[in-house]
PDB file of C-alpha atoms in Angstrom:
ATOM      1  CA  MET S 212     -13.975 -21.450 -18.807  1.00 45.00           C
ATOM      2  CA  GLY S 213     -17.317 -19.798 -19.183  1.00 54.00           C
ATOM      3  CA  VAL S 214     -18.117 -16.742 -21.078  1.00 56.00           C
ATOM      4  CA  PHE S 215     -18.133 -13.751 -19.213  1.00 58.00           C
ATOM      5  CA  ASN S 216     -18.304 -10.002 -20.108  1.00 60.00           C
ATOM      6  CA  ILE S 217     -16.487  -6.921 -18.669  1.00 58.00           C
ATOM      7  CA  ILE S 218     -18.724  -4.074 -17.806  1.00 59.00           C
ATOM      8  CA  PHE S 219     -17.200  -0.819 -17.159  1.00 57.00           C
ATOM      9  CA  VAL S 220     -18.732   1.889 -14.158  1.00 60.00           C
ATOM     10  CA  LYS S 221     -17.508   5.078 -13.806  1.00 60.00           C
ATOM     11  CA  ARG S 222     -18.291   7.549 -10.636  1.00 57.00           C
ATOM     12  CA  ASN S 223     -16.056  10.699  -9.781  1.00 57.00           C
ATOM     13  CA  CYS S 224     -13.124   9.428  -8.968  1.00 58.00           C
ATOM     14  CA  HIS S 225     -14.165   5.458  -8.878  1.00 58.00           C
ATOM     15  CA  ARG S 226     -13.603   3.160 -11.826  1.00 61.00           C
ATOM     16  CA  ASN S 227     -15.139  -0.317 -11.449  1.00 67.00           C
ATOM     17  CA  ARG S 228     -15.097  -3.255 -13.914  1.00 63.00           C
ATOM     18  CA  ILE S 229     -17.511  -5.869 -13.324  1.00 68.00           C
ATOM     19  CA  ALA S 230     -17.060  -9.341 -14.733  1.00 67.00           C
ATOM     20  CA  ASP S 231     -20.833 -11.250 -15.352  1.00 66.00           C
ATOM     21  CA  HIS S 232     -21.779 -14.394 -16.608  1.00 70.00           C
ATOM     22  CA  ASP S 233     -25.406 -15.107 -17.405  1.00 72.00           C
ATOM     23  CA  GLN S 234     -26.393 -11.659 -15.987  1.00 72.00           C
ATOM     24  CA  ASP S 235     -24.946 -12.536 -12.293  1.00 78.00           C
ATOM     25  CA  ILE S 236     -21.898 -10.796 -11.199  1.00 80.00           C
ATOM     26  CA  ILE S 237     -18.936 -13.048 -10.796  1.00 84.00           C
ATOM     27  CA  GLY S 238     -16.426 -10.621 -10.001  1.00 85.00           C
ATOM     28  CA  PHE S 239     -15.414  -7.136 -10.004  1.00 87.00           C
ATOM     29  CA  LEU S 240     -12.210  -4.645  -9.833  1.00 89.00           C
ATOM     30  CA  SER S 241     -12.639  -1.043  -8.379  1.00 89.00           C
ATOM     31  CA  ALA S 242     -10.097   1.618  -8.512  1.00 90.00           C
ATOM     32  CA  GLU S 243     -10.319   4.549  -6.179  1.00 90.00           C
ATOM     33  CA  ARG S 244      -8.215   7.145  -7.692  1.00 91.00           C
ATOM     34  CA  GLY S 245      -6.938  10.091  -5.727  1.00 91.00           C
ATOM     35  CA  CYS S 246      -9.091  13.185  -6.147  1.00 86.00           C
ATOM     36  CA  TYR S 247      -6.521  15.726  -5.312  1.00 91.00           C
ATOM     37  CA  LYS S 248      -3.584  16.876  -7.102  1.00 93.00           C
ATOM     38  CA  ARG S 249      -0.727  15.218  -4.991  1.00 96.00           C
ATOM     39  CA  THR S 250      -2.275  11.898  -4.772  1.00 95.00           C
ATOM     40  CA  LYS S 251      -4.427  11.721  -8.175  1.00 94.00           C
ATOM     41  CA  HIS S 252      -1.509   9.650  -9.421  1.00 97.00           C
ATOM     42  CA  SER S 253      -2.353   6.635  -7.474  1.00 97.00           C
ATOM     43  CA  ALA S 254      -5.336   4.502  -7.024  1.00 95.00           C
ATOM     44  CA  TYR S 255      -6.307   1.778  -4.555  1.00 96.00           C
ATOM     45  CA  ILE S 256      -7.747  -1.318  -5.910  1.00 95.00           C
ATOM     46  CA  VAL S 257     -10.054  -4.040  -4.867  1.00 93.00           C
ATOM     47  CA  ILE S 258     -10.920  -7.063  -6.633  1.00 93.00           C
ATOM     48  CA  GLY S 259     -12.865  -9.657  -5.949  1.00 90.00           C
ATOM     49  CA  ILE S 260     -14.090 -13.071  -7.703  1.00 90.00           C
ATOM     50  CA  LEU S 261     -16.714 -15.817  -6.763  1.00 87.00           C
ATOM     51  CA  GLY S 262     -14.967 -19.133  -5.685  1.00 88.00           C
ATOM     52  CA  ASN S 263     -16.771 -20.909  -8.538  1.00 88.00           C
ATOM     53  CA  PHE S 264     -15.274 -18.744 -11.374  1.00 86.00           C
ATOM     54  CA  GLN S 265     -11.445 -18.452  -9.993  1.00 89.00           C
ATOM     55  CA  ASN S 266      -8.897 -19.725 -12.155  1.00 89.00           C
ATOM     56  CA  GLN S 267     -10.423 -19.352 -15.129  1.00 88.00           C
ATOM     57  CA  GLY S 268      -8.918 -15.960 -16.529  1.00 90.00           C
ATOM     58  CA  ILE S 269     -11.173 -13.450 -14.920  1.00 88.00           C
ATOM     59  CA  GLY S 270      -8.840 -12.115 -12.809  1.00 91.00           C
ATOM     60  CA  ALA S 271      -6.158 -11.492 -15.532  1.00 91.00           C
ATOM     61  CA  LYS S 272      -8.732 -10.019 -17.903  1.00 89.00           C
ATOM     62  CA  LEU S 273      -9.668  -7.363 -14.879  1.00 90.00           C
ATOM     63  CA  PHE S 274      -6.075  -6.357 -14.357  1.00 94.00           C
ATOM     64  CA  GLU S 275      -5.838  -6.152 -18.566  1.00 91.00           C
ATOM     65  CA  GLU S 276      -8.785  -3.674 -18.209  1.00 88.00           C
ATOM     66  CA  LEU S 277      -6.980  -2.197 -15.445  1.00 92.00           C
ATOM     67  CA  LYS S 278      -3.555  -1.501 -17.086  1.00 93.00           C
ATOM     68  CA  ILE S 279      -5.258   0.127 -20.145  1.00 91.00           C
ATOM     69  CA  TRP S 280      -7.092   2.590 -17.584  1.00 90.00           C
ATOM     70  CA  THR S 281      -3.763   3.252 -15.679  1.00 93.00           C
ATOM     71  CA  LYS S 282      -2.192   4.026 -18.957  1.00 94.00           C
ATOM     72  CA  GLU S 283      -5.041   6.003 -20.482  1.00 90.00           C
ATOM     73  CA  ASN S 284      -5.218   8.238 -16.980  1.00 90.00           C
ATOM     74  CA  ASP S 285      -1.357   8.647 -16.158  1.00 94.00           C
ATOM     75  CA  ILE S 286      -1.614   6.245 -12.829  1.00 96.00           C
ATOM     76  CA  LYS S 287       2.007   5.977 -11.481  1.00 98.00           C
ATOM     77  CA  ARG S 288       0.887   3.597  -8.476  1.00 98.00           C
ATOM     78  CA  LEU S 289      -1.386   0.727  -7.693  1.00 98.00           C
ATOM     79  CA  GLU S 290      -1.895  -0.384  -4.334  1.00 98.00           C
ATOM     80  CA  LEU S 291      -3.878  -2.694  -2.552  1.00 98.00           C
ATOM     81  CA  THR S 292      -4.288  -4.975   0.754  1.00 98.00           C
ATOM     82  CA  VAL S 293      -4.609  -8.542   0.990  1.00 98.00           C
ATOM     83  CA  GLU S 294      -5.251 -11.055   3.850  1.00 97.00           C
ATOM     84  CA  THR S 295      -1.491 -12.612   4.073  1.00 98.00           C
ATOM     85  CA  SER S 296      -3.077 -16.147   4.113  1.00 96.00           C
ATOM     86  CA  ASN S 297      -4.665 -15.492   0.453  1.00 95.00           C
ATOM     87  CA  VAL S 298      -2.241 -17.523  -1.241  1.00 95.00           C
ATOM     88  CA  ASN S 299      -4.225 -17.492  -4.764  1.00 91.00           C
ATOM     89  CA  ALA S 300      -4.925 -13.630  -4.569  1.00 94.00           C
ATOM     90  CA  ILE S 301      -1.098 -12.918  -3.561  1.00 97.00           C
ATOM     91  CA  LYS S 302      -0.163 -15.126  -6.601  1.00 95.00           C
ATOM     92  CA  LEU S 303      -2.216 -13.093  -9.101  1.00 94.00           C
ATOM     93  CA  TYR S 304      -1.145  -9.675  -7.586  1.00 97.00           C
ATOM     94  CA  ARG S 305       2.659 -10.893  -7.876  1.00 97.00           C
ATOM     95  CA  LYS S 306       1.939 -12.059 -11.521  1.00 96.00           C
ATOM     96  CA  ASN S 307       0.498  -8.541 -12.262  1.00 96.00           C
ATOM     97  CA  GLY S 308       3.626  -6.727 -11.100  1.00 97.00           C
ATOM     98  CA  PHE S 309       2.726  -6.191  -7.481  1.00 98.00           C
ATOM     99  CA  VAL S 310       5.244  -6.569  -4.595  1.00 98.00           C
ATOM    100  CA  ILE S 311       4.428  -6.618  -0.833  1.00 98.00           C
ATOM    101  CA  GLU S 312       5.617  -3.416   0.809  1.00 98.00           C
ATOM    102  CA  GLY S 313       4.588  -4.176   4.401  1.00 98.00           C
ATOM    103  CA  VAL S 314       2.334  -6.107   6.979  1.00 98.00           C
ATOM    104  CA  LYS S 315      -0.925  -4.489   8.807  1.00 98.00           C
ATOM    105  CA  LYS S 316      -1.346  -6.255  11.893  1.00 98.00           C
ATOM    106  CA  ASN S 317      -4.719  -7.516  12.932  1.00 98.00           C
ATOM    107  CA  THR S 318      -6.507  -5.419  10.512  1.00 97.00           C
ATOM    108  CA  MET S 319      -9.250  -7.963   9.803  1.00 96.00           C
ATOM    109  CA  LEU S 320     -11.472  -9.882  12.063  1.00 96.00           C
ATOM    110  CA  VAL S 321     -12.711 -13.089  10.336  1.00 94.00           C
ATOM    111  CA  ASN S 322     -14.546 -15.997  12.128  1.00 96.00           C
ATOM    112  CA  ASN S 323     -13.606 -14.123  15.369  1.00 97.00           C
ATOM    113  CA  LYS S 324     -10.017 -14.379  14.769  1.00 97.00           C
ATOM    114  CA  LEU S 325      -7.770 -11.205  14.215  1.00 98.00           C
ATOM    115  CA  ARG S 326      -5.927 -11.743  10.467  1.00 98.00           C
ATOM    116  CA  ASP S 327      -2.994  -9.690   9.216  1.00 98.00           C
ATOM    117  CA  GLU S 328      -2.786  -7.915   5.763  1.00 98.00           C
ATOM    118  CA  TYR S 329       0.022  -7.366   3.138  1.00 98.00           C
ATOM    119  CA  MET S 330       0.325  -3.729   1.876  1.00 98.00           C
ATOM    120  CA  MET S 331       1.140  -4.213  -1.906  1.00 98.00           C
ATOM    121  CA  SER S 332       1.804  -1.966  -4.566  1.00 98.00           C
ATOM    122  CA  ARG S 333       2.828  -1.666  -8.431  1.00 98.00           C
ATOM    123  CA  LEU S 334       4.818   1.152  -9.647  1.00 98.00           C
ATOM    124  CA  TYR S 335       4.735   2.397 -13.295  1.00 95.00           C
TER     125      TYR S 335
END
């Protein structure tokens, strides 16, 4: 595994962690927390890791940082969507306590083909 750094970026209700290697961004995790009283207990996350850097512990490290942030900020629910065919991502999410809540039909257009997404969440 190569050496990588995790950088924290904060903007309003958004929290981002960026993984870099030799000053190139190789991955990120973004958490958009609800800004209002009734939604600030939850956050929608998006994670991405370049293919060449997958399966090297970067996702695990990003989720470690996310767990710290959720605890410090009293987050009770994390949610995300993932393409149903993205087996590696689903495996990572399940390993980090996420469960499938449902399916969103035809939400993505990839290579001119409509794709479904799973809605996943983790409750604390």
